[in-house]
JSON list of C-alpha atoms in Angstrom, two decimals:
[
{"chain": "A", "resi": 1, "resn": "MET", "atom": "CA", "xyz": [6.04, -4.90, 72.83]},
{"chain": "A", "resi": 2, "resn": "SER", "atom": "CA", "xyz": [2.28, -6.12, 73.38]},
{"chain": "A", "resi": 3, "resn": "VAL", "atom": "CA", "xyz": [1.11, -4.55, 76.91]},
{"chain": "A", "resi": 4, "resn": "THR", "atom": "CA", "xyz": [-0.45, -8.04, 76.91]},
{"chain": "A", "resi": 5, "resn": "ARG", "atom": "CA", "xyz": [2.89, -9.26, 77.96]},
{"chain": "A", "resi": 6, "resn": "ILE", "atom": "CA", "xyz": [3.46, -6.96, 80.97]},
{"chain": "A", "resi": 7, "resn": "ASN", "atom": "CA", "xyz": [1.78, -7.74, 84.20]},
{"chain": "A", "resi": 8, "resn": "ARG", "atom": "CA", "xyz": [0.61, -5.16, 86.21]},
{"chain": "A", "resi": 9, "resn": "ASP", "atom": "CA", "xyz": [3.43, -4.45, 88.51]},
{"chain": "A", "resi": 10, "resn": "GLU", "atom": "CA", "xyz": [5.80, -4.14, 85.81]},
{"chain": "A", "resi": 11, "resn": "ARG", "atom": "CA", "xyz": [3.47, -1.39, 84.23]},
{"chain": "A", "resi": 12, "resn": "LEU", "atom": "CA", "xyz": [4.47, 0.58, 87.79]},
{"chain": "A", "resi": 13, "resn": "ARG", "atom": "CA", "xyz": [7.93, 0.56, 86.88]},
{"chain": "A", "resi": 14, "resn": "SER", "atom": "CA", "xyz": [10.01, 2.72, 84.46]},
{"chain": "A", "resi": 15, "resn": "TYR", "atom": "CA", "xyz": [11.53, 0.08, 82.83]},
{"chain": "A", "resi": 16, "resn": "PRO", "atom": "CA", "xyz": [9.90, -3.13, 81.97]},
{"chain": "A", "resi": 17, "resn": "THR", "atom": "CA", "xyz": [12.01, -6.32, 81.82]},
{"chain": "A", "resi": 18, "resn": "LEU", "atom": "CA", "xyz": [10.75, -7.82, 78.60]},
{"chain": "A", "resi": 19, "resn": "VAL", "atom": "CA", "xyz": [12.08, -7.91, 75.56]},
{"chain": "A", "resi": 20, "resn": "PRO", "atom": "CA", "xyz": [10.66, -6.38, 72.37]},
{"chain": "A", "resi": 21, "resn": "ASP", "atom": "CA", "xyz": [8.53, -8.35, 69.84]},
{"chain": "A", "resi": 22, "resn": "LEU", "atom": "CA", "xyz": [10.42, -6.31, 66.90]},
{"chain": "A", "resi": 23, "resn": "VAL", "atom": "CA", "xyz": [13.49, -4.83, 66.56]},
{"chain": "A", "resi": 24, "resn": "VAL", "atom": "CA", "xyz": [14.82, -2.99, 63.63]},
{"chain": "A", "resi": 25, "resn": "GLU", "atom": "CA", "xyz": [18.52, -3.02, 62.91]},
{"chain": "A", "resi": 26, "resn": "VAL", "atom": "CA", "xyz": [19.79, -0.25, 60.73]},
{"chain": "A", "resi": 27, "resn": "GLU", "atom": "CA", "xyz": [23.17, -0.79, 59.13]},
{"chain": "A", "resi": 28, "resn": "SER", "atom": "CA", "xyz": [26.04, 1.75, 59.03]},
{"chain": "A", "resi": 29, "resn": "PRO", "atom": "CA", "xyz": [28.54, 1.68, 56.64]},
{"chain": "A", "resi": 30, "resn": "PHE", "atom": "CA", "xyz": [30.79, 0.42, 58.82]},
{"chain": "A", "resi": 31, "resn": "ASP", "atom": "CA", "xyz": [29.14, -2.40, 60.46]},
{"chain": "A", "resi": 32, "resn": "LEU", "atom": "CA", "xyz": [30.74, -5.71, 59.97]},
{"chain": "A", "resi": 33, "resn": "ALA", "atom": "CA", "xyz": [29.28, -8.77, 58.93]},
{"chain": "A", "resi": 34, "resn": "TYR", "atom": "CA", "xyz": [30.02, -10.92, 62.26]},
{"chain": "A", "resi": 35, "resn": "GLN", "atom": "CA", "xyz": [29.02, -7.79, 64.48]},
{"chain": "A", "resi": 36, "resn": "ILE", "atom": "CA", "xyz": [25.55, -7.66, 62.95]},
{"chain": "A", "resi": 37, "resn": "GLU", "atom": "CA", "xyz": [25.43, -11.59, 62.92]},
{"chain": "A", "resi": 38, "resn": "ALA", "atom": "CA", "xyz": [26.21, -11.52, 66.66]},
{"chain": "A", "resi": 39, "resn": "LYS", "atom": "CA", "xyz": [23.56, -8.65, 67.10]},
{"chain": "A", "resi": 40, "resn": "ILE", "atom": "CA", "xyz": [20.58, -11.11, 65.80]},
{"chain": "A", "resi": 41, "resn": "GLN", "atom": "CA", "xyz": [21.82, -14.15, 67.65]},
{"chain": "A", "resi": 42, "resn": "ALA", "atom": "CA", "xyz": [21.80, -11.98, 70.89]},
{"chain": "A", "resi": 43, "resn": "TYR", "atom": "CA", "xyz": [18.03, -10.66, 69.82]},
{"chain": "A", "resi": 44, "resn": "GLN", "atom": "CA", "xyz": [17.06, -14.06, 69.24]},
{"chain": "A", "resi": 45, "resn": "GLN", "atom": "CA", "xyz": [18.51, -15.62, 72.58]},
{"chain": "A", "resi": 46, "resn": "VAL", "atom": "CA", "xyz": [16.57, -12.98, 74.77]},
{"chain": "A", "resi": 47, "resn": "GLY", "atom": "CA", "xyz": [13.41, -13.95, 72.65]},
{"chain": "A", "resi": 48, "resn": "VAL", "atom": "CA", "xyz": [13.03, -11.41, 69.85]},
{"chain": "A", "resi": 49, "resn": "ARG", "atom": "CA", "xyz": [10.51, -12.51, 67.70]},
{"chain": "A", "resi": 50, "resn": "LEU", "atom": "CA", "xyz": [10.87, -10.45, 64.65]},
{"chain": "A", "resi": 51, "resn": "ILE", "atom": "CA", "xyz": [13.85, -8.73, 63.40]},
{"chain": "A", "resi": 52, "resn": "TRP", "atom": "CA", "xyz": [14.00, -6.16, 60.39]},
{"chain": "A", "resi": 53, "resn": "GLN", "atom": "CA", "xyz": [17.47, -5.93, 59.40]},
{"chain": "A", "resi": 54, "resn": "VAL", "atom": "CA", "xyz": [17.21, -2.73, 57.39]},
{"chain": "A", "resi": 55, "resn": "ARG", "atom": "CA", "xyz": [20.43, -2.15, 54.44]},
{"chain": "A", "resi": 56, "resn": "THR", "atom": "CA", "xyz": [20.63, 1.23, 53.02]},
{"chain": "A", "resi": 57, "resn": "TYR", "atom": "CA", "xyz": [22.97, 1.18, 50.88]},
{"chain": "A", "resi": 58, "resn": "SER", "atom": "CA", "xyz": [21.66, -2.20, 49.14]},
{"chain": "A", "resi": 59, "resn": "ARG", "atom": "CA", "xyz": [18.29, -1.16, 49.36]},
{"chain": "A", "resi": 60, "resn": "ARG", "atom": "CA", "xyz": [16.99, -4.16, 51.15]},
{"chain": "A", "resi": 61, "resn": "VAL", "atom": "CA", "xyz": [15.65, -5.56, 53.91]},
{"chain": "A", "resi": 62, "resn": "VAL", "atom": "CA", "xyz": [16.61, -9.04, 55.84]},
{"chain": "A", "resi": 63, "resn": "VAL", "atom": "CA", "xyz": [13.67, -10.67, 57.74]},
{"chain": "A", "resi": 64, "resn": "TYR", "atom": "CA", "xyz": [14.81, -13.19, 60.71]},
{"chain": "A", "resi": 65, "resn": "ARG", "atom": "CA", "xyz": [12.30, -14.59, 62.57]},
{"chain": "A", "resi": 66, "resn": "LEU", "atom": "CA", "xyz": [12.94, -16.40, 66.08]},
{"chain": "A", "resi": 67, "resn": "ALA", "atom": "CA", "xyz": [10.89, -19.72, 64.89]},
{"chain": "A", "resi": 68, "resn": "LYS", "atom": "CA", "xyz": [13.43, -20.11, 61.88]},
{"chain": "A", "resi": 69, "resn": "GLY", "atom": "CA", "xyz": [16.77, -18.85, 63.72]},
{"chain": "A", "resi": 70, "resn": "LEU", "atom": "CA", "xyz": [19.21, -17.50, 61.83]},
{"chain": "A", "resi": 71, "resn": "THR", "atom": "CA", "xyz": [17.46, -18.11, 58.50]},
{"chain": "A", "resi": 72, "resn": "PRO", "atom": "CA", "xyz": [17.31, -14.77, 56.50]},
{"chain": "A", "resi": 73, "resn": "GLU", "atom": "CA", "xyz": [14.60, -13.85, 54.21]},
{"chain": "A", "resi": 74, "resn": "PRO", "atom": "CA", "xyz": [15.67, -10.66, 52.11]},
{"chain": "A", "resi": 75, "resn": "ILE", "atom": "CA", "xyz": [13.51, -8.64, 50.93]},
{"chain": "A", "resi": 76, "resn": "ASP", "atom": "CA", "xyz": [14.52, -6.17, 47.90]},
{"chain": "A", "resi": 77, "resn": "ILE", "atom": "CA", "xyz": [13.16, -3.10, 47.02]},
{"chain": "A", "resi": 78, "resn": "ASP", "atom": "CA", "xyz": [10.15, -4.14, 45.01]},
{"chain": "A", "resi": 79, "resn": "GLY", "atom": "CA", "xyz": [9.19, -6.32, 48.24]},
{"chain": "A", "resi": 80, "resn": "GLU", "atom": "CA", "xyz": [6.85, -5.61, 51.15]},
{"chain": "A", "resi": 81, "resn": "LEU", "atom": "CA", "xyz": [7.69, -5.95, 54.89]},
{"chain": "A", "resi": 82, "resn": "SER", "atom": "CA", "xyz": [4.56, -7.82, 57.07]},
{"chain": "A", "resi": 83, "resn": "GLY", "atom": "CA", "xyz": [4.32, -7.21, 60.83]},
{"chain": "A", "resi": 84, "resn": "GLU", "atom": "CA", "xyz": [3.05, -10.93, 60.50]},
{"chain": "A", "resi": 85, "resn": "ASP", "atom": "CA", "xyz": [1.50, -11.94, 64.07]},
{"chain": "A", "resi": 86, "resn": "VAL", "atom": "CA", "xyz": [3.70, -9.60, 65.89]},
{"chain": "A", "resi": 87, "resn": "LEU", "atom": "CA", "xyz": [1.89, -6.43, 64.33]},
{"chain": "A", "resi": 88, "resn": "PRO", "atom": "CA", "xyz": [-1.13, -7.86, 62.70]},
{"chain": "A", "resi": 89, "resn": "GLY", "atom": "CA", "xyz": [-2.14, -6.02, 59.67]},
{"chain": "A", "resi": 90, "resn": "VAL", "atom": "CA", "xyz": [0.97, -3.78, 59.06]},
{"chain": "A", "resi": 91, "resn": "LYS", "atom": "CA", "xyz": [2.33, -3.93, 55.36]},
{"chain": "A", "resi": 92, "resn": "LEU", "atom": "CA", "xyz": [5.18, -1.70, 54.49]},
{"chain": "A", "resi": 93, "resn": "ALA", "atom": "CA", "xyz": [6.49, -1.19, 51.03]},
{"chain": "A", "resi": 94, "resn": "LEU", "atom": "CA", "xyz": [10.17, -1.05, 50.81]},
{"chain": "A", "resi": 95, "resn": "THR", "atom": "CA", "xyz": [9.63, 1.59, 48.38]},
{"chain": "A", "resi": 96, "resn": "GLU", "atom": "CA", "xyz": [8.32, 3.78, 51.15]},
{"chain": "A", "resi": 97, "resn": "ILE", "atom": "CA", "xyz": [11.15, 3.12, 52.99]},
{"chain": "A", "resi": 98, "resn": "PHE", "atom": "CA", "xyz": [13.73, 3.87, 50.57]},
{"chain": "A", "resi": 99, "resn": "ASP", "atom": "CA", "xyz": [12.28, 6.97, 48.85]},
{"chain": "A", "resi": 100, "resn": "PHE", "atom": "CA", "xyz": [15.20, 8.40, 47.81]},
{"chain": "A", "resi": 101, "resn": "PRO", "atom": "CA", "xyz": [17.90, 7.79, 44.81]},
{"chain": "A", "resi": 102, "resn": "ALA", "atom": "CA", "xyz": [19.72, 4.97, 44.56]},
{"chain": "A", "resi": 103, "resn": "ASP", "atom": "CA", "xyz": [23.48, 5.07, 45.07]},
{"chain": "A", "resi": 104, "resn": "PRO", "atom": "CA", "xyz": [25.67, 5.17, 41.98]},
{"chain": "A", "resi": 105, "resn": "ASN", "atom": "CA", "xyz": [28.38, 3.46, 43.93]},
{"chain": "A", "resi": 106, "resn": "PRO", "atom": "CA", "xyz": [26.56, 0.99, 46.20]},
{"chain": "A", "resi": 107, "resn": "GLU", "atom": "CA", "xyz": [28.75, -0.75, 49.10]},
{"chain": "A", "resi": 108, "resn": "PRO", "atom": "CA", "xyz": [29.25, -4.43, 47.92]},
{"chain": "A", "resi": 109, "resn": "GLU", "atom": "CA", "xyz": [26.64, -7.18, 49.86]},
{"chain": "A", "resi": 110, "resn": "ARG", "atom": "CA", "xyz": [28.35, -8.85, 52.78]}
]
């Protein structure tokens, strides 16, 4: 969350009432598709601008932007994440995130 979005009075409190600009949601093998979709919707309803949904088993990240709603942009292992206007200049290659051998029996995509 950008410090410019917090007014002076909120900086004095221990818990600001603002939502983050970026959420990184890391899936567990026990997450169900409808649960994840509900989380993405909830994040967007409160104003989270950028969501990275990390799918460790398929070694991909799905990007959601507040401006595009629930339209996913999947990024495969050879792609790169961008902080866009939320974290300007931040670039992260997925090969850096998934720097471990692929699972020989990956979970099917949901």
